[in-house]
XYZ file of C-alpha atoms in Angstrom:
380
model
C 21.694 78.934 40.229
C 23.864 80.185 37.392
C 25.425 82.838 39.630
C 26.561 80.217 42.160
C 27.989 78.090 39.332
C 29.918 81.086 37.986
C 31.206 81.886 41.482
C 32.350 78.311 41.998
C 34.193 78.262 38.666
C 35.743 81.719 39.053
C 38.944 80.554 40.836
C 39.399 77.606 38.445
C 40.739 77.315 34.894
C 37.283 76.564 33.511
C 34.121 78.450 32.626
C 30.560 77.708 31.587
C 29.960 79.618 28.326
C 26.151 80.145 28.342
C 25.448 83.515 30.002
C 21.717 84.287 30.053
C 20.762 87.749 31.291
C 19.081 86.288 34.398
C 22.050 84.989 36.395
C 19.786 83.927 39.294
C 18.058 81.355 37.066
C 18.284 77.733 38.197
C 20.403 75.358 36.130
C 17.308 73.188 35.600
C 15.398 76.188 34.323
C 18.126 77.106 31.841
C 18.206 73.524 30.533
C 14.401 73.329 30.320
C 14.387 76.538 28.253
C 17.693 75.942 26.415
C 18.780 79.393 27.573
C 21.333 81.301 25.530
C 22.645 84.822 26.198
C 24.957 87.339 24.605
C 27.782 84.861 23.944
C 25.643 82.441 21.950
C 26.982 83.981 18.704
C 30.190 81.965 19.133
C 29.657 79.544 22.012
C 26.150 78.344 21.198
C 23.300 77.612 23.606
C 22.745 75.522 26.750
C 22.044 72.382 24.680
C 25.671 72.396 23.523
C 26.873 72.023 27.138
C 24.586 69.307 28.559
C 26.290 65.912 28.754
C 23.817 63.970 30.859
C 20.566 64.408 32.769
C 18.222 62.523 35.066
C 14.625 63.080 34.011
C 11.475 62.169 35.938
C 8.264 61.594 33.987
C 4.676 62.287 34.929
C 4.009 58.574 35.620
C 6.777 58.491 38.248
C 9.352 56.679 36.116
C 12.777 58.241 35.732
C 15.700 57.785 33.391
C 19.321 58.832 32.987
C 20.006 60.147 29.495
C 23.554 60.450 28.215
C 25.028 61.649 24.962
C 25.075 58.995 22.227
C 21.609 57.544 22.906
C 20.004 58.269 19.528
C 16.338 58.727 18.646
C 16.963 56.072 15.982
C 16.883 53.508 18.813
C 14.001 52.769 21.214
C 14.192 54.416 24.635
C 13.723 52.115 27.628
C 11.910 53.732 30.560
C 11.561 51.743 33.768
C 11.356 47.955 33.847
C 8.748 47.281 31.195
C 8.264 50.419 29.089
C 9.967 51.121 25.782
C 9.132 54.029 23.485
C 10.080 54.823 19.896
C 10.505 58.233 18.377
C 7.568 58.836 16.029
C 8.078 58.998 12.273
C 7.565 62.708 11.638
C 8.498 65.181 8.914
C 8.981 68.317 11.034
C 12.502 69.688 11.526
C 13.580 72.701 13.559
C 14.418 75.901 11.619
C 18.032 76.641 10.688
C 18.396 79.619 12.997
C 18.475 80.224 16.726
C 15.126 78.823 17.885
C 13.162 78.141 21.077
C 9.752 77.497 19.512
C 8.550 73.961 20.189
C 10.622 70.820 20.476
C 14.094 70.534 18.994
C 13.873 68.052 16.132
C 16.855 67.081 13.962
C 17.612 63.794 12.171
C 19.748 61.341 14.177
C 19.794 63.592 17.252
C 20.160 62.284 20.807
C 17.076 61.678 22.931
C 18.623 64.130 25.395
C 18.297 66.938 22.844
C 14.526 66.495 22.736
C 14.126 67.239 26.451
C 16.497 70.223 26.505
C 14.371 73.249 25.666
C 11.053 71.411 26.064
C 9.948 73.908 28.768
C 9.105 71.192 31.279
C 6.323 69.798 29.088
C 7.875 66.319 28.702
C 9.586 65.690 32.036
C 11.384 67.260 34.983
C 15.183 67.533 35.252
C 16.450 66.325 38.640
C 20.202 66.072 37.927
C 22.261 67.614 35.168
C 25.900 67.127 34.176
C 27.364 70.049 32.251
C 30.366 70.435 30.005
C 32.850 73.188 30.854
C 35.386 74.897 28.621
C 38.856 76.203 29.319
C 38.593 79.800 30.458
C 39.867 82.529 28.146
C 42.904 84.267 29.621
C 41.126 87.573 28.949
C 38.679 89.400 26.713
C 39.001 92.345 24.388
C 35.636 94.020 24.650
C 34.009 97.343 23.954
C 30.982 99.456 23.220
C 31.250 100.812 19.683
C 29.129 103.844 18.843
C 27.888 104.891 15.401
C 26.231 108.039 14.045
C 23.804 105.964 11.986
C 22.042 102.693 12.746
C 22.905 101.382 9.279
C 26.638 101.827 9.973
C 26.316 99.380 12.857
C 24.418 96.860 10.717
C 27.065 97.029 7.982
C 29.848 96.668 10.536
C 28.330 93.424 11.852
C 27.781 92.165 8.301
C 31.480 92.740 7.608
C 32.486 90.736 10.696
C 30.160 87.892 9.763
C 31.185 87.649 6.118
C 34.928 88.334 6.131
C 37.635 86.279 7.789
C 39.708 89.011 9.461
C 42.794 87.998 11.435
C 42.267 88.136 15.241
C 38.629 89.276 14.866
C 36.681 86.406 16.434
C 33.935 87.781 18.718
C 31.757 85.694 20.994
C 29.236 88.530 21.541
C 27.703 91.035 19.112
C 24.888 92.916 20.870
C 22.913 95.801 19.376
C 21.375 98.963 20.861
C 19.222 101.376 18.865
C 18.910 105.132 19.502
C 16.029 104.642 21.936
C 18.050 102.143 23.954
C 20.898 104.670 24.181
C 18.519 107.437 25.263
C 17.550 105.338 28.285
C 21.078 104.123 29.006
C 22.286 107.746 29.177
C 20.493 107.988 32.526
C 23.145 105.634 33.941
C 26.057 106.032 31.526
C 26.359 109.804 31.069
C 29.432 109.595 28.829
C 27.611 107.956 25.910
C 28.491 110.213 22.934
C 25.638 112.640 22.270
C 25.787 112.055 18.493
C 25.546 108.243 18.831
C 22.437 106.761 17.197
C 23.358 103.092 17.662
C 25.892 100.960 19.496
C 27.422 97.499 19.410
C 28.706 95.638 22.462
C 31.337 93.055 21.528
C 33.500 90.563 23.376
C 36.464 88.799 21.774
C 37.849 85.969 23.890
C 41.649 85.603 24.103
C 43.286 82.287 25.043
C 46.955 83.158 24.674
C 48.004 86.452 26.237
C 50.448 87.149 23.408
C 47.393 87.523 21.154
C 45.903 90.312 23.278
C 47.678 93.286 21.685
C 47.297 92.017 18.079
C 43.585 91.444 18.751
C 43.132 94.911 20.253
C 45.011 96.472 17.311
C 42.865 94.523 14.823
C 39.693 95.898 16.415
C 41.090 99.453 16.482
C 41.966 99.162 12.792
C 38.511 97.818 11.978
C 36.808 100.660 13.852
C 38.892 103.334 12.138
C 37.827 102.081 8.689
C 34.103 101.554 9.359
C 32.522 104.785 10.596
C 32.781 104.081 14.314
C 32.826 107.181 16.505
C 36.257 108.038 17.893
C 34.876 108.189 21.431
C 33.804 104.536 21.393
C 34.863 102.545 24.455
C 37.416 99.712 24.490
C 38.353 97.710 27.567
C 41.522 98.598 29.427
C 41.012 96.219 32.361
C 38.891 93.345 33.671
C 36.748 95.959 35.438
C 35.952 97.483 32.041
C 34.886 94.066 30.729
C 32.465 93.711 33.653
C 31.266 97.295 33.247
C 30.460 96.696 29.568
C 28.517 93.554 30.501
C 26.575 95.665 33.017
C 25.861 98.116 30.177
C 24.440 95.255 28.119
C 22.233 93.963 30.945
C 20.997 97.401 32.056
C 18.617 98.080 29.192
C 16.059 95.300 29.911
C 16.116 96.286 33.601
C 15.543 99.949 32.761
C 12.664 99.060 30.458
C 11.007 96.810 33.023
C 11.241 99.539 35.670
C 9.832 102.107 33.247
C 6.916 99.880 32.258
C 6.132 99.151 35.896
C 6.206 102.832 36.824
C 3.956 103.822 33.915
C 1.711 100.755 34.356
C 2.366 99.977 30.704
C 2.340 96.532 29.098
C 5.280 95.839 26.783
C 4.697 93.848 23.607
C 8.063 92.313 22.766
C 9.243 90.347 19.757
C 11.646 87.418 20.064
C 12.109 86.532 16.402
C 15.185 85.421 14.473
C 15.967 84.656 10.835
C 18.624 82.604 9.005
C 21.916 84.343 8.191
C 20.978 84.821 4.531
C 18.219 87.262 5.561
C 20.130 89.303 8.146
C 20.189 92.551 6.167
C 16.686 91.930 4.784
C 15.502 91.753 8.395
C 17.231 94.961 9.416
C 15.870 96.954 6.466
C 12.379 95.538 6.965
C 12.369 96.433 10.662
C 13.542 99.959 9.809
C 10.756 100.406 7.251
C 7.988 99.111 9.515
C 9.133 101.005 12.592
C 9.561 104.290 10.747
C 5.879 104.110 9.796
C 4.508 103.652 13.312
C 3.656 106.224 15.960
C 4.032 103.624 18.727
C 7.001 104.138 21.017
C 9.563 101.321 20.738
C 13.050 100.227 21.780
C 15.221 97.730 19.876
C 18.155 95.793 21.290
C 19.507 92.265 21.283
C 21.620 89.584 19.711
C 22.604 91.012 16.338
C 25.166 88.268 15.746
C 22.345 85.692 15.843
C 19.985 87.786 13.651
C 17.813 87.952 16.766
C 16.579 91.332 17.960
C 13.990 92.256 20.565
C 11.623 94.952 19.328
C 9.920 96.250 22.461
C 6.683 98.016 21.556
C 5.570 100.395 24.315
C 1.991 101.273 23.358
C -0.343 103.428 25.390
C -3.744 101.899 26.144
C -5.174 103.202 22.841
C -2.370 101.714 20.721
C -2.407 98.078 21.864
C -4.470 96.866 18.896
C -2.185 98.677 16.460
C 0.898 97.165 18.158
C -0.479 93.632 17.861
C -1.272 94.211 14.179
C 2.302 95.363 13.565
C 3.595 92.359 15.515
C 1.537 90.065 13.252
C 2.921 91.686 10.095
C 6.462 91.123 11.333
C 5.627 87.472 12.084
C 4.329 87.039 8.521
C 7.563 88.343 7.024
C 9.939 86.512 9.383
C 8.212 83.208 8.612
C 8.523 83.838 4.861
C 12.280 83.953 5.439
C 12.253 80.610 7.298
C 12.677 82.260 10.694
C 11.150 81.630 14.090
C 8.559 83.406 16.238
C 10.676 82.677 19.329
C 14.457 82.464 19.338
C 14.983 82.229 23.109
C 11.889 82.901 25.250
C 9.718 79.986 24.169
C 6.022 79.832 23.275
C 4.268 79.577 26.632
C 0.648 80.718 26.573
C 0.973 84.023 24.719
C 2.458 82.935 21.392
C 0.470 79.795 20.606
C -1.347 81.507 17.735
C 1.956 82.430 16.094
C 3.397 78.989 16.834
C 0.508 77.417 14.936
C 1.114 79.846 12.078
C 4.800 78.952 12.054
C 4.335 75.172 12.007
C 0.882 74.528 10.564
C -1.652 71.985 11.815
C 0.255 68.938 10.535
C 3.519 69.767 12.301
C 1.688 70.762 15.495
C 0.020 67.331 15.437
C 3.445 65.710 15.013
C 4.820 67.519 18.072
C 1.694 66.600 20.029
C 2.394 62.945 19.219
C 5.756 63.343 21.004
C 4.068 64.971 23.990
C 1.564 62.105 24.192
C 4.341 59.528 24.526
C 5.651 61.040 27.763
C 2.628 62.943 29.099
C -0.528 61.439 27.554
C -2.916 63.569 29.635
C -1.052 66.835 28.922
C -0.472 67.566 32.625
C 3.046 69.041 32.555
C 3.165 72.702 31.553
C -0.594 72.693 31.186
C -1.709 75.138 28.529
C 1.822 75.862 27.352
C 2.879 75.221 23.777
C -0.355 73.413 22.753
């Protein structure tokens, strides 16, 4: 599992950057889903850290795939089977994306299988790339009186090259997230209407104080509340990570207790439409009576809108979900940035790709699993 990998690396000089919320996930599962996490803003996703994998196919053949084996060359499987990558036009969107197969010109064959949700083959051995561990992190929870102040703050970080400001995590919480988090974290400022969790990795300890001072200066000039929290120790860094991971747990417990079904978005857009997305979400959500909570990966333009409809509002929630899909796709975004398509989002996946591109991805599936046995009913 991820947690056992982290524990094994803890006493070493190395770390594994992907940090999905579910630390008990298996390594194979994170590779099959191309899992990401809060640090994907800087460090990227699981795909960026897979060097090699053994894959077993539905016909019993297996193969070892390493980096450098390109889709431009035929792939030899077993003694007498060779397959070629089909000539297709589809390419993956230019934003964080977990909808369908990863397709880029000249990519490695390995990249195709990472994030394929177990629909092409099964991972039986994986070799991962590690990075040198940061010596420490400057991290914090920054609170704002207005949601828009938080959006503008993140836009500033993204668009200006500010000395020592180089975060690996930029995670957002709306007012309804904070209302729930106050049950655990009683010292959240009462006037806070939004918050941003950030982590800034430090590799040379002499950079720690300049980095901390740079963040303090940035906060003082950009409407952050004075009672925002900045880390003073490694325990604070862990505590802030717990803050980040508490909100999905709280929501799941609440939904279970109320026997309520959450309808959650997982969409992302390219950087050029970051502020368009935020203003659009604000407009649509201000016009609905459905309860909702918004949090997620603001650095990746990837937020989770969690609609919490009562039994009479489900139809209205799905209609609102569909309107958001329409707009996100107009901006060249994705209907799933990290959770995949599965069985519930196939309608939106078809809308995103169109019949022609779906047929192209099916042609890839047919090469490795001609009877569509693996992940039956998922994706297609």
